[in-house]
Amino acid sequence: VDLSTVRTVDAGAVRIVVDAMGGDHAPLEVVAATLSWARAHPTETILLVGIPERIEAVAGGPMPANVEIVPASQVVEMDESPALALKAKKDSSIMVAMDMIKQGRGDVLVTAGHSGAGMAAAVLKLGRLPGVDRPALAIQMITETGPFVLVDIGANMDSTGNNLYQFAHMGSLYAERVLGVPHPRIALLSIGEEKGKGDQAIQQATQMLDDDGRLNFIGNVEGRDLVKHVADVAVCDAVVGNVTMKFFEGLATFIFSLWRHEFERGIRGKLAFLLMRPAIGRIRTLFDYEKMGASPLLGVKGMVLITHGSAKRRMIEYALDAGAAAARARIPDFIADAFAGQARRPRAEAQ
Amino acid sequence: VDLSTVRTVDAGAVRIVVDAMGGDHAPLEVVAATLSWARAHPTETILLVGIPERIEAVAGGPMPANVEIVPASQVVEMDESPALALKAKKDSSIMVAMDMIKQGRGDVLVTAGHSGAGMAAAVLKLGRLPGVDRPALAIQMITETGPFVLVDIGANMDSTGNNLYQFAHMGSLYAERVLGVPHPRIALLSIGEEKGKGDQAIQQATQMLDDDGRLNFIGNVEGRDLVKHVADVAVCDAVVGNVTMKFFEGLATFIFSLWRHEFERGIRGKLAFLLMRPAIGRIRTLFDYEKMGASPLLGVKGMVLITHGSAKRRMIEYALDAGAAAARARIPDFIADAFAGQARRPRAEAQ
C-alpha cells in the first residue's frame, strides 16, 4: 500500500464497489476479472453488486475471502434509456452500487455498464460536490512519453466557459494525484494555437484560467499536437472530446489493420512479420488502450469510474487498478477543497 | 475537358486565380507549382497575383503562354491578424485575387496563404450567397474506400443548428458535384450513434434535416466510425471539425513515425523494410494527404479553395486540380440554387 500520498483512504484497504451486471460481457467477464484481481490484492475488499445467483453461476467456485456479494435484483441494459431505466429500476445493480458509495460503505465504484446510466445514477444518488456546476468524464489518452488526460468526453452537452474552467481544475487534480504529474500543464483543445482562439466558451475559459493563476495553464493545444504530449490535461467540450477519443480508437485500429493486412500478404509480408515481431509487440504495447482502464467521473460526491462497455477481464482488471489508485488519491476530497476555498467537507467514509 | 457535368464554366478553359504570395513557401513553391501545372494544362489559364518582380525572380525563365501575372504590391503574412491585415493592405495579393473573382475575371481562387485571411477576404469581397447565413470550410478526409467531406473545419465559431443544416446542404452538393458521389450520405458528427444525440445545435440540425427530406440524411456518426466511410459528408461545429482534421494529421504522423523508427532499427528492421517496401508504398499512397489538395470555402459568391500553409509544389499542383474541378462543378451556382428555391442567380463570368 502506497502511503506516500498526502491523505489516504485507509492504509489497509480500499473498498471497491463493482457493478457486476454492467457491460456487454457482464456478469461473466466482470466477475472473472474481479475474482482474479481480488486474489492478487488480498488486502483490498471488493463488493460485487448484482443478482447473486447469476454472479455465483459464473464464479465457478467459492468466492475469495475479500469478495462480498451485495444483492441487487435488476439490471440496466446497455440499450435502455438511462433516465427511464433508473426511474423504473431502483434495485438495479448500478443504483445499489451507487448507494454503497453514498452510504460510505465503499471507496470507489467501477462499472462497465451503460455510461449514460452510470453518470446519471452518480448525479442522482451522490450529487455534485459543492461549487461544481457540472461533473465531467475524463479519459487517459496515449502518447509516446506517457498519458495525458482528456476532459470532458461526454458528461455534458453545451458546456460554458465556466464549465471548461472547472473541468480544467478537476483534470489538473486528477493528473497530479493519480498520474503523479507535478504541476500539470493544462491546455484548452481548440482550433488554433494562439491563446484564446476558439469559440465563446473557450475564450471565456481562457480569461478565467488566466485570471485564476492557480493552474499551470499553457493556453491552447491543437488536434495535431495532442499526440506530442504538449499538455498533461486537454480540456474541451464533450462533443469535441468524445469525437477525439473515438476517432483515436477508429483511426489507430484502421492503420494497424492496414499493416496487419500487409504482413499477411504473400511470402514477403509473412517473412517481414517474423522479423518485425518484436517491433510489433512494442507498438502494440504502446497502443494498448485496455491499460487506460477506466474513465473517472469528476465532480460528484464519490469516486466513480466508468470503463468500456465492451471491456473484458483484462481491461476490467486495469479498471480495478485505476479504481484503487483513484480511491487512494481521494480525488473528490481534493476537488471539494479546490472548489470550496480549502474548507474540508466532512466525508463519512473517511472518518 | 470533362463535359459530363450538367453545367460547365466553359468547355474550353478554366481561369484559376492563384495567390502567388500566400503560404510558408511563397512565392517559390507556388510559382513553381503553377508553371508546371500550366504547362501540363495548356488550355487552362492561370492568373498569378502578386509582386511581379518577386514572381519573375523565382520563375527562372519565361512564363508559359497561359500564365499571366496580375500585380499586387502587398502581402498578408502568415502571422498577421487577418482583420487588421486586410484593412491595412488593400493591395495585398489575396485582396487583389479576390477582386478578380468578384469581377468575373477568374473562375476559382486558390491560396496557400493565411486561412483566416483568405476566409475573411472572401466574405468581405465576395459576400455570402443569398440565403447562406455562414460560409463553411470543408476538407476531404481519408478512408480505405475513398474520401468523405468533413465540414466545417474552421470558418465559424459557435455554429447553430441552422448553420449545421446549411453546411449539410453545401457539403452534399460538393460531394455530389466534385467527388461524384450520387445521393451523398449526410451525417452529423456527434457523441453517440443514436439519431439526435448531441448538443443543442446537433439536435436542432437533426430536426431540420429530418423535416427537409431533400438530403440523404442518415443521422449521427461517431468519431470511431469516420474512417469506415459510413458517411460521405460529416457535418460538425468548427472546433470539432478542426480538432478532428488536425488530430488525424498528428496521429497518423505519429503512428507512421513509430513504424519508420522500427524499420530503421537493426538488421531485422532494415531487412523487413526491404521486404515491405511495396506495402509501405501502398499505405503511403492511401495516406497521401497532399492529394486532398485544398479546402473549399462553401457559401460565398465565388469558388475559393484554401490549401495548407505549408504546402509545397506537389500539394499546390493537387490544389490546382481541385480548383479546376470545383470551378467546373460550379458549386456556388448549385448552392445558390439550393438556397434560393431554384432561382438562378446571374453570374457574369458564366455568360
PDB file of C-alpha atoms in Angstrom, chain B residues 13-19 34 37 41 44-49 66 68 101 105-110 305 319-325 327-328:
ATOM      1  CA  ALA B  13     -10.905  26.796 -70.216  1.00  0.00           C
ATOM      2  CA  VAL B  14     -10.978  27.399 -66.517  1.00  0.00           C
ATOM      3  CA  ARG B  15      -9.375  30.585 -65.285  1.00  0.00           C
ATOM      4  CA  ILE B  16      -7.629  29.882 -61.996  1.00  0.00           C
ATOM      5  CA  VAL B  17      -6.587  32.846 -59.891  1.00  0.00           C
ATOM      6  CA  VAL B  18      -3.587  31.943 -57.744  1.00  0.00           C
ATOM      7  CA  ASP B  19      -2.375  33.918 -54.731  1.00  0.00           C
ATOM      8  CA  THR B  34       1.775  26.989 -61.132  1.00  0.00           C
ATOM      9  CA  TRP B  37       0.674  22.773 -63.799  1.00  0.00           C
ATOM     10  CA  HIS B  41      -2.798  22.025 -68.843  1.00  0.00           C
ATOM     11  CA  GLU B  44      -6.473  26.417 -68.930  1.00  0.00           C
ATOM     12  CA  THR B  45      -5.478  29.896 -67.823  1.00  0.00           C
ATOM     13  CA  ILE B  46      -3.706  30.881 -64.626  1.00  0.00           C
ATOM     14  CA  LEU B  47      -3.702  34.394 -63.242  1.00  0.00           C
ATOM     15  CA  LEU B  48      -0.798  34.677 -60.848  1.00  0.00           C
ATOM     16  CA  VAL B  49      -1.409  37.500 -58.394  1.00  0.00           C
ATOM     17  CA  ASN B  66      -1.365  30.535 -70.378  1.00  0.00           C
ATOM     18  CA  GLU B  68      -0.497  35.910 -66.692  1.00  0.00           C
ATOM     19  CA  ILE B 101     -13.166  36.589 -58.768  1.00  0.00           C
ATOM     20  CA  ARG B 105     -12.144  37.700 -64.369  1.00  0.00           C
ATOM     21  CA  GLY B 106     -11.423  34.314 -62.816  1.00  0.00           C
ATOM     22  CA  ASP B 107     -13.456  31.169 -62.106  1.00  0.00           C
ATOM     23  CA  VAL B 108     -11.746  29.960 -58.950  1.00  0.00           C
ATOM     24  CA  LEU B 109      -9.188  31.217 -56.452  1.00  0.00           C
ATOM     25  CA  VAL B 110      -6.508  29.016 -54.907  1.00  0.00           C
ATOM     26  CA  LEU B 305     -10.036  26.973 -52.138  1.00  0.00           C
ATOM     27  CA  ALA B 319      -4.817  22.146 -55.178  1.00  0.00           C
ATOM     28  CA  LEU B 320      -4.900  23.472 -58.751  1.00  0.00           C
ATOM     29  CA  ASP B 321      -6.500  20.204 -59.882  1.00  0.00           C
ATOM     30  CA  ALA B 322      -9.063  20.581 -57.108  1.00  0.00           C
ATOM     31  CA  GLY B 323      -9.590  24.214 -58.081  1.00  0.00           C
ATOM     32  CA  ALA B 324     -10.226  23.348 -61.723  1.00  0.00           C
ATOM     33  CA  ALA B 325     -12.647  20.589 -60.719  1.00  0.00           C
ATOM     34  CA  ALA B 327     -14.760  25.606 -60.907  1.00  0.00           C
ATOM     35  CA  ARG B 328     -16.135  23.179 -63.488  1.00  0.00           C
TER      36      ARG B 328
END
